XYZ file of C-alpha atoms in Angstrom:
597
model
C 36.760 174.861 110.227
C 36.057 175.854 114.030
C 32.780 177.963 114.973
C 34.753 181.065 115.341
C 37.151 180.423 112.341
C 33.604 180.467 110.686
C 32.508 183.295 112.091
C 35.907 185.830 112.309
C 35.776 184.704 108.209
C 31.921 186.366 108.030
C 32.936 188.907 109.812
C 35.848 189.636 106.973
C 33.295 189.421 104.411
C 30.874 191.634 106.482
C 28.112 188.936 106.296
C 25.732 188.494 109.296
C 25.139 184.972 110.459
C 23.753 182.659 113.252
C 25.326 180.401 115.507
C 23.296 177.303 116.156
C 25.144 175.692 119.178
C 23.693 172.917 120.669
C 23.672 172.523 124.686
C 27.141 172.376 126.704
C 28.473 173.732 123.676
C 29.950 177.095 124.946
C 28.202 179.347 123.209
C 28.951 182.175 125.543
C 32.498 181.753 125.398
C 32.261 181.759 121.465
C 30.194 184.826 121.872
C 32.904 186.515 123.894
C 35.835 185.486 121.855
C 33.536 186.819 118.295
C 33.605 190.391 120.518
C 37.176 190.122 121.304
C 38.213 189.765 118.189
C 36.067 192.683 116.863
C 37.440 194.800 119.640
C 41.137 193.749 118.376
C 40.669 194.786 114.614
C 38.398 197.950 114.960
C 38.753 198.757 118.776
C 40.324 202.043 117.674
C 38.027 202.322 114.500
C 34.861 202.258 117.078
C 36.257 204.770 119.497
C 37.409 207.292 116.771
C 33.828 207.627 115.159
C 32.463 207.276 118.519
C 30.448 203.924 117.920
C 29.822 200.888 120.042
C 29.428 197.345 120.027
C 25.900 195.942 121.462
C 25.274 192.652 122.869
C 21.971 191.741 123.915
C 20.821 189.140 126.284
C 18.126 187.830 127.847
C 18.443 187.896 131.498
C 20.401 190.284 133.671
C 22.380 187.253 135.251
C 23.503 186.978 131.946
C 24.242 190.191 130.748
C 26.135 190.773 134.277
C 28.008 187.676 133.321
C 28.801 189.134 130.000
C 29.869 192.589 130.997
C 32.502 190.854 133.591
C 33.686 188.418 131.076
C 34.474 191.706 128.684
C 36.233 193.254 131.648
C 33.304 196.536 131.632
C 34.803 197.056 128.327
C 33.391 200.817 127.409
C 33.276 200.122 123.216
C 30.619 197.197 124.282
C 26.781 198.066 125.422
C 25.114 194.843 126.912
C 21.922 195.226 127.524
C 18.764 192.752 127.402
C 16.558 192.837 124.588
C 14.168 195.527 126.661
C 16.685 198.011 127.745
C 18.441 198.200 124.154
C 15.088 198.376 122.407
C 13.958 201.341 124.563
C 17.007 203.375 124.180
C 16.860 202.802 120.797
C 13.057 204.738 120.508
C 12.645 206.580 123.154
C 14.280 209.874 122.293
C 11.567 210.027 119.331
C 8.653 211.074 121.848
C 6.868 212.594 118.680
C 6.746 209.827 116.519
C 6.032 207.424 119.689
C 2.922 209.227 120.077
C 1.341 208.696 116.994
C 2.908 205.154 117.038
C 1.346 204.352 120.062
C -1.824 205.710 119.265
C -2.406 203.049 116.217
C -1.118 200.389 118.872
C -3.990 201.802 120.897
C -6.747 201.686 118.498
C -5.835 197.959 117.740
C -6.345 197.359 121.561
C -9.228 199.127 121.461
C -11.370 196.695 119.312
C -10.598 193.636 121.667
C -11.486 195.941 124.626
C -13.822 198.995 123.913
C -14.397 198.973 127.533
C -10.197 199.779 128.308
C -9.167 201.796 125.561
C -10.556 204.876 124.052
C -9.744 206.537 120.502
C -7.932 209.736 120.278
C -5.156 208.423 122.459
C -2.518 211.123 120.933
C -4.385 214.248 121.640
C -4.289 213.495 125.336
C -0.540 212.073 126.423
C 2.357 214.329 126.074
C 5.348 211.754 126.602
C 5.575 208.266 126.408
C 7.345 206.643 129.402
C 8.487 203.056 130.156
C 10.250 201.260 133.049
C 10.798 197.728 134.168
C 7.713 197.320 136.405
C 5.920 196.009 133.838
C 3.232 198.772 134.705
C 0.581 199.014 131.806
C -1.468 202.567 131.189
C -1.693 204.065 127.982
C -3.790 206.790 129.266
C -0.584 207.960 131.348
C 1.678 206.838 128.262
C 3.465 204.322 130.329
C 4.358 200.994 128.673
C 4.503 197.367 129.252
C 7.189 195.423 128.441
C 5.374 193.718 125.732
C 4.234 197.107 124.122
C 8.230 197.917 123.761
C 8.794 195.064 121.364
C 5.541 196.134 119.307
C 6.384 199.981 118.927
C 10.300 199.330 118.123
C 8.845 197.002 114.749
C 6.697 199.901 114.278
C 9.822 202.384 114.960
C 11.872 200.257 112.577
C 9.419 199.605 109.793
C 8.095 203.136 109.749
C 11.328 205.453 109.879
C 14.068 204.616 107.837
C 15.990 207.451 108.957
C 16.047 205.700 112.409
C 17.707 202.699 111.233
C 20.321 204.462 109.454
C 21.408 206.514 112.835
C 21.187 203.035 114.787
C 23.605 201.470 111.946
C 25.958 204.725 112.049
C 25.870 204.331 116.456
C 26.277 200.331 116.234
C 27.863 198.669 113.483
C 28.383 195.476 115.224
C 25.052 193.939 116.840
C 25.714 190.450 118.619
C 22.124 188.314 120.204
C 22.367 186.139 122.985
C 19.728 183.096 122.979
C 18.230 183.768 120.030
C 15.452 181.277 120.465
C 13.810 183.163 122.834
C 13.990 187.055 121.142
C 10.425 187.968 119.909
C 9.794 187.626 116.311
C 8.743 191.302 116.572
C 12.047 191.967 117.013
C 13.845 189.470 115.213
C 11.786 190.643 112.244
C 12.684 194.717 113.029
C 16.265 193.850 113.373
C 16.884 191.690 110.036
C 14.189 193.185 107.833
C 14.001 196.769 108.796
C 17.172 197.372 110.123
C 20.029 195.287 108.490
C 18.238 195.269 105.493
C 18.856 198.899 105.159
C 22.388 198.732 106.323
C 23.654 195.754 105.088
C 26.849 197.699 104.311
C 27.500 199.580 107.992
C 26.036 196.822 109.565
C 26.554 193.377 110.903
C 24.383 191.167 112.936
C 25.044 188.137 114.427
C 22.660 185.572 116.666
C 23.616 182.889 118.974
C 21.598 180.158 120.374
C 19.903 176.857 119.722
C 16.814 176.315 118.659
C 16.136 173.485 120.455
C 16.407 175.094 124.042
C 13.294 177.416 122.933
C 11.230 176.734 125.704
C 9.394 179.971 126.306
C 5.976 180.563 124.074
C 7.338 184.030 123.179
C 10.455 183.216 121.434
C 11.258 182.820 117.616
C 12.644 179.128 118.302
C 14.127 178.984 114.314
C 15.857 181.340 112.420
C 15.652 179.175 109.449
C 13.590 181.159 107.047
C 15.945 183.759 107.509
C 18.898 181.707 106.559
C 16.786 179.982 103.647
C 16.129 183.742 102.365
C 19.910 184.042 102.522
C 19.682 186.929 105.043
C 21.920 185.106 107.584
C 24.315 182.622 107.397
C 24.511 179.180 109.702
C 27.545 178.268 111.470
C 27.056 175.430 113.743
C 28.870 174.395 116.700
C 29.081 170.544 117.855
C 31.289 170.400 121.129
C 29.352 169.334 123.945
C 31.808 170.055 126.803
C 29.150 169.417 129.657
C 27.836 165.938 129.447
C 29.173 162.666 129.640
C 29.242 160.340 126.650
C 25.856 158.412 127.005
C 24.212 162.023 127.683
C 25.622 162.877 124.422
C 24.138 159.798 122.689
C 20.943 160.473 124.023
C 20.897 164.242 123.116
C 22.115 163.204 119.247
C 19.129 161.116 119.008
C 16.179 163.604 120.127
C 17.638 166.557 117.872
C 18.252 166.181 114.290
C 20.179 169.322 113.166
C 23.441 168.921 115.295
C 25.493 165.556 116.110
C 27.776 166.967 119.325
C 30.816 165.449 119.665
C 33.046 165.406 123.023
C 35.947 167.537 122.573
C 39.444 165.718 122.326
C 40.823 168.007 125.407
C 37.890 166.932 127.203
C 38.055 164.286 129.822
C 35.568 161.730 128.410
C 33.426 160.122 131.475
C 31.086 157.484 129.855
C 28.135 158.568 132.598
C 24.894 156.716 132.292
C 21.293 157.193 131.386
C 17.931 155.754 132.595
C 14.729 155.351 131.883
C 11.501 154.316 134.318
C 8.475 153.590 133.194
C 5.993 153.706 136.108
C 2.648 151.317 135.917
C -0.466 152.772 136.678
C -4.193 151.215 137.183
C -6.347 151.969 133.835
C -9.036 154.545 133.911
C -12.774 153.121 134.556
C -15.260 153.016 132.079
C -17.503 156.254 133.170
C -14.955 157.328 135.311
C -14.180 160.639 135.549
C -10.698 161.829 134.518
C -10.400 164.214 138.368
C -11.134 161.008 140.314
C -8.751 158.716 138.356
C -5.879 161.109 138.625
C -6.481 161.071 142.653
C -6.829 157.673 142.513
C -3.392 157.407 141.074
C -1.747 159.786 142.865
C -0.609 157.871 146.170
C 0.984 154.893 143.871
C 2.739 157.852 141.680
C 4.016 159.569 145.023
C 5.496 156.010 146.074
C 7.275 155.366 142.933
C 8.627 159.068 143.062
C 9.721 158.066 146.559
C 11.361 154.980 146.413
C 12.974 156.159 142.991
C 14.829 159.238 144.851
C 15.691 157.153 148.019
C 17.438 154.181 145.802
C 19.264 156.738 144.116
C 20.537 158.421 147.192
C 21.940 154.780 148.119
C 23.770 154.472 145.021
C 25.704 158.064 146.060
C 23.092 160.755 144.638
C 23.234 163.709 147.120
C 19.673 165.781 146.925
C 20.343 167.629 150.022
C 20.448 171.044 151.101
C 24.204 171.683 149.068
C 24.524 168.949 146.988
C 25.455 168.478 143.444
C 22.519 166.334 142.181
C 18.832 167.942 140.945
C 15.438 166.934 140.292
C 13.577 168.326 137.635
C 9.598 168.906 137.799
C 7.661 170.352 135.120
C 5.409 171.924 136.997
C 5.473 174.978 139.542
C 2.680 172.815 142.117
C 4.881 169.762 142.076
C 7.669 171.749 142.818
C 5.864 173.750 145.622
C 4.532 170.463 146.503
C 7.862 168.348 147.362
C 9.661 171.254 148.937
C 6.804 172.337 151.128
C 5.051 175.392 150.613
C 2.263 173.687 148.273
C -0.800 176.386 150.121
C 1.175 179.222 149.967
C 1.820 178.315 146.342
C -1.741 177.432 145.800
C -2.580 180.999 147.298
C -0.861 182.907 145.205
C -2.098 181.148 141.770
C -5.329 181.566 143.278
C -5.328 185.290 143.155
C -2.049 185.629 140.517
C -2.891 182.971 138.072
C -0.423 182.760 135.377
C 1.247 185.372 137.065
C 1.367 183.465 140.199
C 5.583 182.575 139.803
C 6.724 186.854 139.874
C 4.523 187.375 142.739
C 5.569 184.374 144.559
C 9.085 182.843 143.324
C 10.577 186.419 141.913
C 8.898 188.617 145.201
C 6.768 190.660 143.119
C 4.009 190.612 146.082
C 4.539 193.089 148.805
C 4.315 190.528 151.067
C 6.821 187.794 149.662
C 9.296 190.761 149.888
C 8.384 191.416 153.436
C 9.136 188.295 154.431
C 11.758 186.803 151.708
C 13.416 190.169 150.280
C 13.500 190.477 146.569
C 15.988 191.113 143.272
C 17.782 193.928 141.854
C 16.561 193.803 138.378
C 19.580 195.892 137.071
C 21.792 194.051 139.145
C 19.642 190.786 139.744
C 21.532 190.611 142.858
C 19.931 190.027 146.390
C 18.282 192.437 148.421
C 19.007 190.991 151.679
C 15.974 192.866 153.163
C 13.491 190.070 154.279
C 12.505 188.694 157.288
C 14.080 185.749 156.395
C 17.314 186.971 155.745
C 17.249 188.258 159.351
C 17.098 185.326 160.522
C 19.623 183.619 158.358
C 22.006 186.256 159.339
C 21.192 185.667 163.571
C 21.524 181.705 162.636
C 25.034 182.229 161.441
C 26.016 184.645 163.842
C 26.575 186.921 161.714
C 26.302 189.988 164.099
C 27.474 192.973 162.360
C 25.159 191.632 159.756
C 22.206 191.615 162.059
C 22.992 195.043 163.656
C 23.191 196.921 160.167
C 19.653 195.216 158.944
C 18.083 196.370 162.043
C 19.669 200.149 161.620
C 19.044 200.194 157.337
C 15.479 199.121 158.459
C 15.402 202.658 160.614
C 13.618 200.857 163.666
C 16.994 200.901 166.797
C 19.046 204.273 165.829
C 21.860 203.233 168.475
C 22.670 199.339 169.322
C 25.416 200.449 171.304
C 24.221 199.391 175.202
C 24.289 195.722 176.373
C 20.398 195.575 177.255
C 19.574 196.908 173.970
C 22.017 193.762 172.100
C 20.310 191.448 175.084
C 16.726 192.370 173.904
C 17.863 192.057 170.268
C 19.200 188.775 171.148
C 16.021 187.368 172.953
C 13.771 189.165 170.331
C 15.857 187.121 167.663
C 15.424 183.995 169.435
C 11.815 184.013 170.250
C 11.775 184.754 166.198
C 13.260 181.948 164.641
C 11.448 179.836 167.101
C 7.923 180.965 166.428
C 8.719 180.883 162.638
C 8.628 176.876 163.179
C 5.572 176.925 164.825
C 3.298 179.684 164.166
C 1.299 181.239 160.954
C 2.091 183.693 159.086
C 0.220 186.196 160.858
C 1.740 185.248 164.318
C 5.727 185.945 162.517
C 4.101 189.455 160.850
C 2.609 190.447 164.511
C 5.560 190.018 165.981
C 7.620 191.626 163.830
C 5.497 194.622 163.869
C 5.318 194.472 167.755
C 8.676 194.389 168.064
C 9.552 196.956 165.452
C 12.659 193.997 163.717
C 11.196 195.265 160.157
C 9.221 198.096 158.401
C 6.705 197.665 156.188
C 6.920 199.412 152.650
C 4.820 202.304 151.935
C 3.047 199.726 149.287
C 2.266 197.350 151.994
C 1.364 199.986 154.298
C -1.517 201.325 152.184
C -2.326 197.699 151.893
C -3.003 196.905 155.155
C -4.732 200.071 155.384
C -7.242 199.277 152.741
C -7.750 195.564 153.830
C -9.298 197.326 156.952
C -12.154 199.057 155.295
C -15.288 197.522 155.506
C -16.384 196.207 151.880
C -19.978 197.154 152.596
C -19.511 200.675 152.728
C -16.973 200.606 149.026
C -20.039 201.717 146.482
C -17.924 201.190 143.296
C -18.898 197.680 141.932
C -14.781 197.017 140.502
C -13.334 198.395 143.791
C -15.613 196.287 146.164
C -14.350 193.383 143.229
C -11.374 194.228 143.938
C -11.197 194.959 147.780
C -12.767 191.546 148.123
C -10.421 189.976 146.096
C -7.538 191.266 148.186
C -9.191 190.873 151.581
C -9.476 187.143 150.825
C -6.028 186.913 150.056
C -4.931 188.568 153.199
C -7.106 186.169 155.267
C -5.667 183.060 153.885
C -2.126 184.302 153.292
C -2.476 185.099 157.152
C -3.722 181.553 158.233
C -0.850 179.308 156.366
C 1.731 177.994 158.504
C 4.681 180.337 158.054
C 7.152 177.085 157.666
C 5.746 177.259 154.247
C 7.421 180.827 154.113
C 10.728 179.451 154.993
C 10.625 176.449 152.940
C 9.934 178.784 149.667
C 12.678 181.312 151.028
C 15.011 177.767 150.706
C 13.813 176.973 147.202
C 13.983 180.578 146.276
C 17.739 180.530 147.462
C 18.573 176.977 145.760
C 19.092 175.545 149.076
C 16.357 172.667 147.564
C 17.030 170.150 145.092
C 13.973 170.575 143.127
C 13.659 173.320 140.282
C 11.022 173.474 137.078
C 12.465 172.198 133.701
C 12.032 175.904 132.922
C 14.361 177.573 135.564
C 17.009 175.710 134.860
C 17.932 176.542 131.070
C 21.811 177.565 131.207
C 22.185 175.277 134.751
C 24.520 172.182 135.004
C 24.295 169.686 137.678
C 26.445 166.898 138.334
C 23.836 163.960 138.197
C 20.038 164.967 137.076
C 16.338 163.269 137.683
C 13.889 164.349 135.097
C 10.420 163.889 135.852
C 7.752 163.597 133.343
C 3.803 163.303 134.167
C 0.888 163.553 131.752
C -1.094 164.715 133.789
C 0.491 168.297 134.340
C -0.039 170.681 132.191
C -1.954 168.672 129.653
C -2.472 171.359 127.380
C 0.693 172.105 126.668
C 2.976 168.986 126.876
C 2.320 165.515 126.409
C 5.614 163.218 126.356
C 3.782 159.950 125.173
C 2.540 161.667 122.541
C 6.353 163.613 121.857
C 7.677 159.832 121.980
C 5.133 157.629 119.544
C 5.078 161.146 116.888
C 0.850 160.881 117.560
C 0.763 164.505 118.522
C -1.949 166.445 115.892
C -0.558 169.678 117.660
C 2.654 171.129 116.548
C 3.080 173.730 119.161
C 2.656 171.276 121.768
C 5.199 168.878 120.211
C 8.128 171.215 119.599
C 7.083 172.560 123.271
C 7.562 168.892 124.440
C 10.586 168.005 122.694
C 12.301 170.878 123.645
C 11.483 171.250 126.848
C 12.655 167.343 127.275
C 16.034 168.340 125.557
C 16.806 171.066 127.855
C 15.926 168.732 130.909
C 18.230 166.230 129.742
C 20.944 168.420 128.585
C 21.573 169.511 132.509
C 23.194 166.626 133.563
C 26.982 166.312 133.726
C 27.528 162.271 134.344
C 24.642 161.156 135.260
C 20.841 161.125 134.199
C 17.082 158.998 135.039
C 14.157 160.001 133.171
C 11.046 158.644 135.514
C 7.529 158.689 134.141
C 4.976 158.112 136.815
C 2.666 158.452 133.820
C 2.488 155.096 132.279
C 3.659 155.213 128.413
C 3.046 153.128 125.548
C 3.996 150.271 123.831
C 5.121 152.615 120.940
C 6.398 155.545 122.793
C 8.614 152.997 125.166
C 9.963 151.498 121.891
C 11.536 154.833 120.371
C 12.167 155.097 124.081
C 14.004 151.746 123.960
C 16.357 153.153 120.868
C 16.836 156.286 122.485
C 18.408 155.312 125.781
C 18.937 151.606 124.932
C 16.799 148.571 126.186
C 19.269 147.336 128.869
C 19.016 150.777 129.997
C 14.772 150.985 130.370
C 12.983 149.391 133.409
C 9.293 149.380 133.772
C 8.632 149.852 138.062
């Protein structure tokens, strides 16, 4: 029986299930046909009693996806995990109170010096938005505080779930792997346990593309308990048949098959197993890895230009991608390592939204940024000025300059002819100067305003430390005047060369931004010697890992890389392995298909 035979039949039976579908599956269009077919038998059921269907997703590029797919169908809500949560609490500003006030006095005994008891006798409402913005004092939530306060919600106030069961009968998850156990655990224990009756849930996903620390990964224990049923799913309409070999050998709870009305390509994979020097006795672990480094950057090298002879198109457009697990590698091969470097100086972890998703004031300024309703482009950056002058794109250029507020009428020919040299004297300087030299000129020449946010930045950067007597402010003016300075002094080609990687116009990506991607040929590269802590392939390979969490990371973070590629795929370690990890390495890909470089 098919995946959805399985699942129209639990629906029949009103028994809530999960669908474990492994990678090029189709999981989506499963997903869509399970709503479909919902909307077909009690379409008229659901808009009589005035109830919806709710599909939640992860991303907003998904649940845009979703909502066309369904044709803005009005009996569905799709919403990510966030927005649905929310809605589902927030009218209950009472109870959120006093909810949030016991989340408060838990935070309180990590940090006395942040939170203060008595938290409900001083808010009035209880507020939340998707800026990620922080400040219980002000009652305003983080996104992380949502999924805490909804188990709360859930566990606390049965009366709650009963009026979510009576408003949604029929609750559908997207990539179930990565919904917080919080939630996982409010929905199926608080929720449909209460309702198994008005209420069916259903969860799609795979467990082995969990590759975010956050997520549940397994809903096993759930089916064990008998709570949810498993329907599996073992097309694999994406990858070509030694992709699929590969992929049935790292998991062991699906074997995909290639769909009879599939064109079968036989494809091929690789793997490269680069030699390195030894480490010294004494020698510290810092200095070997530089010492390394040039012979690992010539492998990398020579590895990407034989494939380009053998047809492998990395350009600008082309079909192919390289895989890095890191964000510095990344950075690194498609040029803006300091800028990257910058930001994770003064970011840290959260280094990738200021930088990659144009969180920071400036990386809007210059690059624009993303609807996150929409996630569509806000062509607003410097950068897409300049894009739209390179194409000739004139209208295009006019209405920036106008939405920006700076030329009111671009009707004369000198005022187009000062544009024009303006324009030109731009996207030449952008090749040559810093980043300071492109912002000068811009505000010189009036071709972009700054936001009110950077405004009073720029503003505060000005005032002299010395005179700030608050010990955290000066902290934190010093902090930010550093910034400036060296965000300032970096070449601005390191601008436009994240701009490119930012737009896909690169053929590098991290392992992690590319879950849900296919590419026609893929290069996966591993290294033990990035992010140590958290993945160690040798170790994945020869089963020595003592640390669970790291292993599953590993693994699945390896199937996910893999799993991109269409026809073709090369694995390259330029971190030597093992004679034990290359021989399940060996039986993995097969030996004639393992070379040692």
């Amino acid at each position: 029986m098919t995946a959805i035979k399985q699942i129209i039949k639990h629906i029949e039976d009103n028994k809530s299930f999960v669908l474990e579908a492994g990678a090029g599956s189709g999981k989506t269009y499963t997903l869509i046909q399970t709503i479909n077919h919902v909307l077909e038998i009690r379409g008229k059921s659901l808009k009589l009693n005035n109830q919806r269907i709710v599909c939640i997703t992860y991303t907003n590029v998904a649940k845009n996806e979703i909502i066309e797919r369904l044709e803005n169908n009005l009996l569905v809500i799709v919403s990510t995990i966030h927005e649905f949560l929310w809605d589902c609490i927030k009218r209950f500003n009472k109870q959120l109170i006093i909810e949030l006030d016991l989340l408060n006095e838990t935070m309180l005994i990590d940090k006395p010096e942040k939170y203060k008891t008595g938290l409900k006798d001083r808010i009035k409402e209880v507020t939340y938005d998707d800026s990620g913005y922080r400040d219980f004092e002000q009652g305003s939530l983080h996104h992380d505080d949502v999924i805490t306060l909804s188990l709360q919600m859930f566990n606390n106030y049965t009366a709650l779930t009963h009026i979510l069961s009576q408003k949604y009968p029929y609750l559908f998850i997207d990539e179930y792997q990565d919904t917080a156990s919080e939630t996982v655990d409010a929905i199926v224990n608080h929720l449909l346990e209460r309702n198994k009756t008005k209420l069916l849930v259903g969860f799609y996903g795979d467990s082995y593309q969990k590759i975010y620390d956050e997520g549940i990964g397994s809903l096993q224990s759930y089916i064990d308990e008998n709570k949810l049923e498993l329907v599996t799913k073992n097309d694999n309409y994406r990858s070509s048949e030694c992709i699929v070999y590969l992929l049935n050998n790292i998991r062991d709870n699906i074997t995909q098959t290639i769909p009879e009305n599939k064109v079968n390509i036989k494809g091929s994979v690789q793997f490269i197993n680069c030699t390195n020097d030894l480490i010294q006795p004494k020698e510290k672990v810092t200095h070997y890895r530089a010492r390394i480094a040039p012979k690992k950057d010539l492998d990398y090298n020579s590895i990407v230009a034989k494939l380009e002879t053998e047809g492998w198109d990395f350009s600008e457009f082309g079909d192919d991608k390289i895989l890095i697990i890191a964000n510095s590698k990344v950075a690194e091969r498609a040029g803006f390592l300091s800028l990257y470097r910058l930001f994770v100086k003064r970011y840290s972890l959260s280094a990738k939204e200021a930088l990659l998703k144009r969180e920071n004031i400036f990386s809007s300024y210059f690059m624009g940024s993303t609807d996150k309703k929409t996630s569509k482009e806000r062509e607003t950056g410097i950068e897409h000025l300049v894009s739209f002058w390179e194409q000739k794109n004139y209208n295009r250029v006019i209405k920036y300059l106008k939405q920006q507020g700076v030329f009111s009428s671009l009707t004369k020919h000198s005022d187009k002819q000062e544009i024009e040299n303006k324009l030109e004297e731009l996207t030449a300087l952008r090749t040559t100067g810093t980043v300071q030299d492109v912002f000068d000129f811009c505000q010189t020449n009036q071709l972009s305003l700054c936001s009110r946010n950077l405004q009073r930045f720029l503003e505060k950067v000005k005032i002299d430390i010395e005179s700030i007597t608050d010990d955290e402010e000066k902290r934190r003016a010093t902090k930010n005047k550093a910034f400036y300075d060296s965000l300032m002094h970096i070449n601005y080609n390191e601008i436009i060369c994240a701009f490119k990687h930012i737009q896909e116009q690169t053929s590098y990506s991290t392992k992690h931004g590319t879950k849900g991607e296919e590419y026609r040929n893929v290069l996966v590269v591993i290294d033990d010697t990035s992010w140590v802590a958290k993945y160690n392939f040798e170790k994945f390979f020869n089963d020595t890992d003592d640390k669970e969490d790291r292993k599953l990371r590993t693994k699945n973070l390896f199937y996910v890389s893999c799993s991109r590629a269409k026809e073709n795929l090369v694995v390259l370690a330029l971190s030597e392995m093992g004679e034990s990890a290359m021989n399940k390495i060996k039986k993995w890909f097969g030996a004639v298909n393992v070379e040692t470089q």
